[in-house]
Amino acid sequence: MHCLWLCFRIYYGSEFASRVMDAWAYRHGIQLDFIRPGKPVENGFIESFNGRLRDECLNVEVFFTLDDVQEKLARWRTDYNFLRPHSALQDQAPVSFAAKWSAATPTAPASPELLETLT
């Protein structure tokens, strides 16, 4: 299944499989497409991202309140998307890569909505 905005392909882990998430997706008309257990190669990008999120944030931080969770995850997301170089993006941060790609590709610029999803 090819997922583009109306579908989320996600890992079948407890942190991503919940009734709350299922209800949210249903309310927003989004289909959850779970990777089959034991088949992480179905989406290596998710496996790579989940591993980094787990190792660098979820296993390191202690969360005390929902506001604390939101603040710490926002700080990690900012670092991940704006500051950290990614080898898959020619050692650039995603926002820098998207901006340069958009400027170099006038026929298919990155939409403001796409860039906003990284923030």
mmCIF file of C-alpha atoms in Angstrom:
data_model
loop_
_atom_site.group_PDB
_atom_site.id
_atom_site.type_symbol
_atom_site.label_atom_id
_atom_site.label_comp_id
_atom_site.label_asym_id
_atom_site.label_seq_id
_atom_site.Cartn_x
_atom_site.Cartn_y
_atom_site.Cartn_z
ATOM 1 C CA MET A 1 0.000 0.000 0.000
ATOM 2 C CA HIS A 2 1.346 3.421 -0.964
ATOM 3 C CA CYS A 3 0.664 5.897 1.850
ATOM 4 C CA LEU A 4 0.395 9.597 1.115
ATOM 5 C CA TRP A 5 -1.225 11.811 3.752
ATOM 6 C CA LEU A 6 -4.383 9.690 4.143
ATOM 7 C CA CYS A 7 -2.519 6.743 5.542
ATOM 8 C CA PHE A 8 0.181 6.293 8.171
ATOM 9 C CA ARG A 9 2.408 3.254 7.861
ATOM 10 C CA ILE A 10 3.567 2.573 11.382
ATOM 11 C CA TYR A 11 5.484 0.074 13.415
ATOM 12 C CA TYR A 12 3.389 -2.400 15.354
ATOM 13 C CA GLY A 13 4.919 -1.447 18.703
ATOM 14 C CA SER A 14 3.020 -0.681 21.880
ATOM 15 C CA GLU A 15 4.046 2.982 21.778
ATOM 16 C CA PHE A 16 2.376 3.375 18.380
ATOM 17 C CA ALA A 17 -0.573 0.982 18.649
ATOM 18 C CA SER A 18 -3.254 2.250 20.992
ATOM 19 C CA ARG A 19 -6.963 2.801 21.105
ATOM 20 C CA VAL A 20 -6.405 6.539 21.466
ATOM 21 C CA MET A 21 -4.303 6.682 18.301
ATOM 22 C CA ASP A 22 -6.803 4.476 16.483
ATOM 23 C CA ALA A 23 -9.672 6.769 17.526
ATOM 24 C CA TRP A 24 -7.699 9.870 16.465
ATOM 25 C CA ALA A 25 -6.949 8.366 13.046
ATOM 26 C CA TYR A 26 -10.579 7.359 12.572
ATOM 27 C CA ARG A 27 -11.821 10.878 13.459
ATOM 28 C CA HIS A 28 -9.407 12.397 10.933
ATOM 29 C CA GLY A 29 -10.106 9.879 8.173
ATOM 30 C CA ILE A 30 -6.582 8.470 8.308
ATOM 31 C CA GLN A 31 -5.909 4.780 7.816
ATOM 32 C CA LEU A 32 -3.284 3.164 10.016
ATOM 33 C CA ASP A 33 -1.230 0.699 8.006
ATOM 34 C CA PHE A 34 0.775 -1.399 10.457
ATOM 35 C CA ILE A 35 3.967 -3.118 9.462
ATOM 36 C CA ARG A 36 3.538 -6.825 10.055
ATOM 37 C CA PRO A 37 5.212 -8.013 13.266
ATOM 38 C CA GLY A 38 8.646 -9.425 12.500
ATOM 39 C CA LYS A 39 8.838 -7.609 9.132
ATOM 40 C CA PRO A 40 10.738 -4.375 9.907
ATOM 41 C CA VAL A 41 12.144 -4.249 6.391
ATOM 42 C CA GLU A 42 8.683 -3.267 5.130
ATOM 43 C CA ASN A 43 9.625 0.291 6.039
ATOM 44 C CA GLY A 44 13.236 0.851 6.990
ATOM 45 C CA PHE A 45 12.673 4.591 7.412
ATOM 46 C CA ILE A 46 10.214 3.981 10.249
ATOM 47 C CA GLU A 47 12.523 1.459 11.902
ATOM 48 C CA SER A 48 15.430 3.878 11.710
ATOM 49 C CA PHE A 49 13.393 6.810 13.030
ATOM 50 C CA ASN A 50 11.749 4.795 15.816
ATOM 51 C CA GLY A 51 15.124 3.491 16.929
ATOM 52 C CA ARG A 52 16.544 6.995 17.129
ATOM 53 C CA LEU A 53 13.486 8.373 18.926
ATOM 54 C CA ARG A 54 13.574 5.513 21.413
ATOM 55 C CA ASP A 55 17.364 5.598 22.000
ATOM 56 C CA GLU A 56 17.839 9.362 22.067
ATOM 57 C CA CYS A 57 14.656 10.536 23.744
ATOM 58 C CA LEU A 58 12.226 7.984 25.151
ATOM 59 C CA ASN A 59 14.887 5.877 26.908
ATOM 60 C CA VAL A 60 16.838 8.906 28.125
ATOM 61 C CA GLU A 61 14.202 11.309 29.399
ATOM 62 C CA VAL A 62 11.939 11.028 32.431
ATOM 63 C CA PHE A 63 8.500 12.481 31.785
ATOM 64 C CA PHE A 64 6.536 13.970 34.673
ATOM 65 C CA THR A 65 3.527 15.611 33.027
ATOM 66 C CA LEU A 66 1.964 15.816 29.589
ATOM 67 C CA ASP A 67 3.386 19.340 29.227
ATOM 68 C CA ASP A 68 6.828 17.953 30.096
ATOM 69 C CA VAL A 69 6.459 15.250 27.428
ATOM 70 C CA GLN A 70 5.404 17.809 24.823
ATOM 71 C CA GLU A 71 8.284 20.141 25.653
ATOM 72 C CA LYS A 72 10.952 17.421 25.586
ATOM 73 C CA LEU A 73 9.643 15.856 22.384
ATOM 74 C CA ALA A 74 9.437 19.301 20.734
ATOM 75 C CA ARG A 75 13.047 19.990 21.698
ATOM 76 C CA TRP A 76 14.162 16.608 20.285
ATOM 77 C CA ARG A 77 12.113 17.139 17.097
ATOM 78 C CA THR A 78 13.646 20.589 16.579
ATOM 79 C CA ASP A 79 17.126 19.143 16.894
ATOM 80 C CA TYR A 80 16.272 16.232 14.588
ATOM 81 C CA ASN A 81 14.675 18.351 11.846
ATOM 82 C CA PHE A 82 16.552 21.662 12.015
ATOM 83 C CA LEU A 83 20.019 21.054 13.419
ATOM 84 C CA ARG A 84 21.148 17.468 12.970
ATOM 85 C CA PRO A 85 22.762 16.427 9.702
ATOM 86 C CA HIS A 86 21.307 13.282 8.112
ATOM 87 C CA SER A 87 23.580 11.120 5.991
ATOM 88 C CA ALA A 88 20.658 10.242 3.693
ATOM 89 C CA LEU A 89 20.266 13.970 2.948
ATOM 90 C CA GLN A 90 23.878 14.655 2.006
ATOM 91 C CA ASP A 91 24.700 15.462 5.645
ATOM 92 C CA GLN A 92 22.162 18.279 5.817
ATOM 93 C CA ALA A 93 19.308 18.818 8.250
ATOM 94 C CA PRO A 94 15.885 18.002 6.717
ATOM 95 C CA VAL A 95 14.729 21.632 6.680
ATOM 96 C CA SER A 96 17.916 22.813 4.958
ATOM 97 C CA PHE A 97 17.739 19.976 2.446
ATOM 98 C CA ALA A 98 14.064 20.697 1.661
ATOM 99 C CA ALA A 99 14.742 24.417 1.198
ATOM 100 C CA LYS A 100 17.692 23.808 -1.144
ATOM 101 C CA TRP A 101 15.800 21.142 -3.078
ATOM 102 C CA SER A 102 12.811 23.459 -3.421
ATOM 103 C CA ALA A 103 14.972 26.300 -4.698
ATOM 104 C CA ALA A 104 16.725 24.021 -7.199
ATOM 105 C CA THR A 105 13.496 22.409 -8.435
ATOM 106 C CA PRO A 106 11.159 25.212 -9.570
ATOM 107 C CA THR A 107 8.765 22.768 -11.265
ATOM 108 C CA ALA A 108 8.043 20.909 -8.024
ATOM 109 C CA PRO A 109 8.688 23.151 -5.019
ATOM 110 C CA ALA A 110 8.139 21.900 -1.491
ATOM 111 C CA SER A 111 4.829 23.255 -0.327
ATOM 112 C CA PRO A 112 4.666 25.434 2.789
ATOM 113 C CA GLU A 113 2.433 22.742 4.292
ATOM 114 C CA LEU A 114 5.184 20.143 3.815
ATOM 115 C CA LEU A 115 7.794 22.350 5.416
ATOM 116 C CA GLU A 116 5.361 23.122 8.243
ATOM 117 C CA THR A 117 4.981 19.431 9.072
ATOM 118 C CA LEU A 118 8.659 19.378 10.037
ATOM 119 C CA THR A 119 8.122 22.022 12.689
#
